Amino acid sequence: MSQGREQIDAKVVECREEGSAKIIPGELFIDEVHMLDMECFFFLNHALESCVIATNRGIAKVRGTEYKSPHGIPLDLLD
């Protein structure tokens, strides 16, 4: 297992133990979604059937592009 994956797994265990997160099969909540770039959005669009994404941005640039959209999320993911 890669070092990065081990760090992620350790953080998930830590969050579960302190009660700040829980794992619900089939659901994914992504906070600070405006920090994702187009590659991440492309992956999410193809890999997930449903997810909850959150951000506090208004109209913002999609990270890594010159496109502006509500919350910095590509328009095809918003409809």
Coordinates of N, CA, C and O in Angstrom, one line a residue:
M1 N 0.8 -1.2 0.0 CA 0.0 0.0 0.0 C 0.9 1.2 0.0 O 1.9 1.3 0.7
S2 N 0.5 2.2 -0.7 CA 1.3 3.5 -0.8 C 1.2 4.3 0.5 O 0.3 4.1 1.2
Q3 N 2.2 5.1 0.7 CA 2.3 5.9 1.9 C 1.1 6.9 1.9 O 0.5 7.1 3.0
G4 N 0.7 7.4 0.8 CA -0.4 8.3 0.7 C -1.7 7.7 1.1 O -2.5 8.2 1.9
R5 N -1.9 6.5 0.7 CA -3.1 5.7 1.0 C -3.1 5.4 2.5 O -4.2 5.5 3.1
E6 N -2.0 5.0 3.0 CA -1.9 4.7 4.5 C -2.3 6.0 5.3 O -3.0 5.9 6.3
Q7 N -1.8 7.1 4.9 CA -2.1 8.4 5.6 C -3.6 8.7 5.5 O -4.2 9.1 6.5
I8 N -4.2 8.5 4.4 CA -5.7 8.7 4.2 C -6.4 7.7 5.1 O -7.4 8.1 5.8
D9 N -6.1 6.4 5.1 CA -6.7 5.4 5.9 C -6.6 5.8 7.4 O -7.6 5.7 8.2
A10 N -5.5 6.2 7.8 CA -5.2 6.6 9.2 C -6.1 7.8 9.6 O -6.7 7.8 10.7
K11 N -6.2 8.8 8.7 CA -7.1 10.0 9.0 C -8.6 9.6 9.1 O -9.3 10.1 9.9
V12 N -9.0 8.7 8.2 CA -10.4 8.2 8.2 C -10.7 7.5 9.6 O -11.7 7.8 10.2
V13 N -9.8 6.7 10.0 CA -9.9 6.0 11.3 C -10.0 7.0 12.4 O -10.9 6.9 13.3
E14 N -9.1 8.0 12.4 CA -9.1 9.0 13.4 C -10.4 9.8 13.5 O -11.0 10.0 14.5
C15 N -10.9 10.2 12.3 CA -12.2 11.0 12.2 C -13.4 10.1 12.7 O -14.2 10.6 13.4
R16 N -13.4 8.8 12.4 CA -14.4 8.0 12.8 C -14.4 7.8 14.3 O -15.4 7.8 15.0
E17 N -13.2 7.6 14.9 CA -13.1 7.4 16.3 C -13.5 8.7 17.1 O -14.0 8.6 18.2
E18 N -13.2 9.9 16.6 CA -13.5 11.1 17.4 C -15.0 11.5 17.1 O -15.5 12.5 17.6
G19 N -15.7 10.8 16.2 CA -17.1 11.1 15.9 C -17.3 12.2 14.9 O -18.4 12.6 14.8
S20 N -16.3 12.7 14.2 CA -16.5 13.8 13.3 C -16.8 13.3 11.9 O -17.1 14.1 11.0
A21 N -16.8 12.0 11.7 CA -17.1 11.4 10.4 C -17.7 10.0 10.6 O -17.4 9.4 11.6
K22 N -18.5 9.6 9.6 CA -19.0 8.2 9.6 C -19.0 7.8 8.2 O -19.2 8.6 7.3
I23 N -18.8 6.5 8.0 CA -18.9 5.9 6.7 C -20.2 5.3 6.4 O -20.7 4.5 7.2
I24 N -20.9 5.8 5.4 CA -22.2 5.3 4.9 C -22.0 4.7 3.6 O -21.7 5.4 2.6
P25 N -22.1 3.4 3.4 CA -21.9 2.8 2.1 C -22.7 3.4 1.0 O -23.9 3.6 1.2
G26 N -22.1 3.8 -0.1 CA -22.9 4.3 -1.2 C -23.0 5.8 -1.2 O -23.6 6.4 -2.1
E27 N -22.5 6.5 -0.2 CA -22.6 8.0 -0.1 C -21.3 8.6 0.1 O -20.4 8.0 0.7
L28 N -21.1 9.8 -0.5 CA -19.9 10.5 -0.4 C -20.2 12.0 -0.2 O -21.0 12.5 -1.0
F29 N -19.6 12.6 0.8 CA -19.8 14.0 1.1 C -18.4 14.7 0.8 O -17.5 14.3 1.5
I30 N -18.4 15.7 0.0 CA -17.1 16.3 -0.3 C -17.3 17.8 0.1 O -18.1 18.5 -0.6
D31 N -16.5 18.2 1.1 CA -16.6 19.6 1.5 C -15.5 20.4 0.7 O -14.5 19.8 0.2
E32 N -15.6 21.7 0.6 CA -14.6 22.5 -0.1 C -14.5 22.1 -1.5 O -13.3 22.1 -2.0
V33 N -15.6 21.8 -2.1 CA -15.5 21.2 -3.5 C -14.9 22.2 -4.5 O -14.4 21.8 -5.5
H34 N -15.0 23.5 -4.2 CA -14.4 24.5 -5.1 C -12.9 24.3 -5.3 O -12.3 24.9 -6.2
M35 N -12.3 23.5 -4.4 CA -10.8 23.3 -4.5 C -10.5 22.2 -5.5 O -9.3 22.0 -5.8
L36 N -11.5 21.5 -6.0 CA -11.2 20.4 -7.0 C -10.9 21.0 -8.4 O -11.4 22.1 -8.7
D37 N -10.1 20.3 -9.2 CA -9.8 20.8 -10.5 C -10.7 20.0 -11.5 O -11.4 19.1 -11.1
M38 N -10.5 20.3 -12.8 CA -11.4 19.6 -13.8 C -11.2 18.1 -13.8 O -12.1 17.4 -14.0
E39 N -10.0 17.6 -13.6 CA -9.7 16.2 -13.6 C -10.5 15.5 -12.5 O -11.1 14.5 -12.7
C40 N -10.5 16.1 -11.3 CA -11.3 15.6 -10.2 C -12.8 15.5 -10.5 O -13.5 14.5 -10.3
F41 N -13.3 16.6 -11.1 CA -14.7 16.7 -11.4 C -15.0 15.6 -12.5 O -16.1 15.0 -12.5
F42 N -14.2 15.5 -13.5 CA -14.3 14.5 -14.5 C -14.4 13.1 -13.9 O -15.3 12.3 -14.2
F43 N -13.5 12.8 -13.0 CA -13.5 11.5 -12.3 C -14.8 11.3 -11.5 O -15.5 10.2 -11.6
L44 N -15.2 12.3 -10.7 CA -16.4 12.2 -9.9 C -17.6 11.9 -10.8 O -18.5 11.1 -10.5
N45 N -17.7 12.7 -11.9 CA -18.8 12.5 -12.8 C -19.0 11.1 -13.4 O -20.1 10.6 -13.5
H46 N -17.9 10.5 -13.6 CA -17.9 9.1 -14.2 C -17.9 8.0 -13.1 O -18.4 6.9 -13.4
A47 N -17.4 8.3 -11.9 CA -17.2 7.2 -11.0 C -18.4 7.1 -10.0 O -18.6 6.0 -9.4
L48 N -19.1 8.2 -9.7 CA -20.1 8.2 -8.7 C -21.5 8.3 -9.2 O -21.7 9.1 -10.1
E49 N -22.4 7.6 -8.6 CA -23.8 7.7 -8.9 C -24.4 8.9 -8.2 O -25.2 9.6 -8.7
S50 N -24.0 9.1 -7.0 CA -24.5 10.2 -6.2 C -23.5 10.7 -5.2 O -22.8 9.8 -4.6
C51 N -23.4 12.0 -5.0 CA -22.5 12.5 -3.9 C -23.1 13.8 -3.5 O -23.9 14.4 -4.2
V52 N -22.7 14.2 -2.3 CA -23.1 15.5 -1.8 C -21.8 16.3 -1.7 O -20.8 15.9 -1.2
I53 N -21.9 17.5 -2.4 CA -20.8 18.4 -2.4 C -21.1 19.7 -1.8 O -22.3 20.1 -1.8
A54 N -20.2 20.3 -1.1 CA -20.4 21.6 -0.4 C -19.3 22.6 -0.6 O -18.1 22.2 -0.7
T55 N -19.7 23.8 -0.7 CA -18.7 24.9 -0.7 C -19.4 26.2 -0.3 O -20.7 26.2 -0.2
N56 N -18.7 27.2 0.0 CA -19.3 28.5 0.4 C -19.0 29.6 -0.7 O -19.1 30.7 -0.4
R57 N -18.6 29.2 -1.9 CA -18.3 30.1 -2.9 C -19.6 30.5 -3.7 O -20.5 29.8 -3.8
G58 N -19.5 31.7 -4.3 CA -20.6 32.1 -5.2 C -20.2 31.8 -6.6 O -19.8 30.7 -6.9
I59 N -20.2 32.7 -7.5 CA -19.6 32.5 -8.9 C -18.1 32.5 -8.7 O -17.5 33.5 -8.2
A60 N -17.5 31.4 -9.2 CA -16.1 31.3 -9.1 C -15.5 30.6 -10.2 O -16.2 29.9 -10.9
K61 N -14.2 30.7 -10.5 CA -13.5 30.0 -11.5 C -13.4 28.5 -11.2 O -13.1 28.2 -10.0
V62 N -13.6 27.7 -12.1 CA -13.3 26.3 -12.0 C -11.8 26.1 -11.9 O -11.1 26.6 -12.8
R63 N -11.3 25.6 -10.8 CA -9.9 25.5 -10.6 C -9.1 24.9 -11.8 O -9.5 23.9 -12.3
G64 N -8.1 25.6 -12.2 CA -7.3 25.2 -13.3 C -7.8 25.6 -14.6 O -7.2 25.2 -15.7
T65 N -8.8 26.4 -14.7 CA -9.4 26.8 -16.0 C -9.7 28.3 -15.9 O -9.5 28.9 -14.8
E66 N -10.2 28.9 -17.0 CA -10.7 30.2 -17.0 C -12.2 30.3 -16.9 O -12.8 31.4 -16.9
Y67 N -12.9 29.1 -16.8 CA -14.3 29.1 -16.8 C -14.8 29.5 -15.4 O -14.3 29.1 -14.4
K68 N -15.9 30.3 -15.4 CA -16.6 30.7 -14.2 C -18.0 30.1 -14.2 O -18.6 30.0 -15.2
S69 N -18.3 29.6 -13.0 CA -19.7 29.0 -12.8 C -20.1 29.1 -11.4 O -19.2 29.4 -10.5
P70 N -21.3 28.8 -11.1 CA -21.8 28.8 -9.7 C -21.0 27.9 -8.8 O -20.8 26.7 -9.2
H71 N -20.4 28.4 -7.7 CA -19.7 27.6 -6.8 C -18.4 27.0 -7.3 O -17.7 26.2 -6.7
G72 N -18.0 27.4 -8.5 CA -16.7 26.9 -9.1 C -16.9 25.4 -9.5 O -15.9 24.7 -9.6
I73 N -18.1 25.0 -9.8 CA -18.4 23.6 -10.2 C -18.8 23.6 -11.6 O -19.6 24.4 -12.1
P74 N -18.2 22.7 -12.5 CA -18.5 22.7 -13.9 C -20.1 22.6 -14.1 O -20.7 21.8 -13.3
L75 N -20.6 23.3 -15.0 CA -22.0 23.4 -15.2 C -22.7 22.0 -15.5 O -23.8 21.8 -15.0
D76 N -22.0 21.1 -16.2 CA -22.6 19.8 -16.5 C -22.7 19.0 -15.2 O -23.5 18.0 -15.2
L77 N -22.1 19.3 -14.2 CA -22.3 18.6 -12.9 C -23.4 19.2 -12.1 O -23.9 18.6 -11.1
L78 N -23.8 20.4 -12.4 CA -24.9 21.0 -11.6 C -26.3 20.7 -12.1 O -27.2 20.9 -11.4
D79 N -26.5 20.2 -13.3 CA -27.8 19.9 -13.7 C -28.2 18.4 -13.5 O -27.7 17.7 -12.9

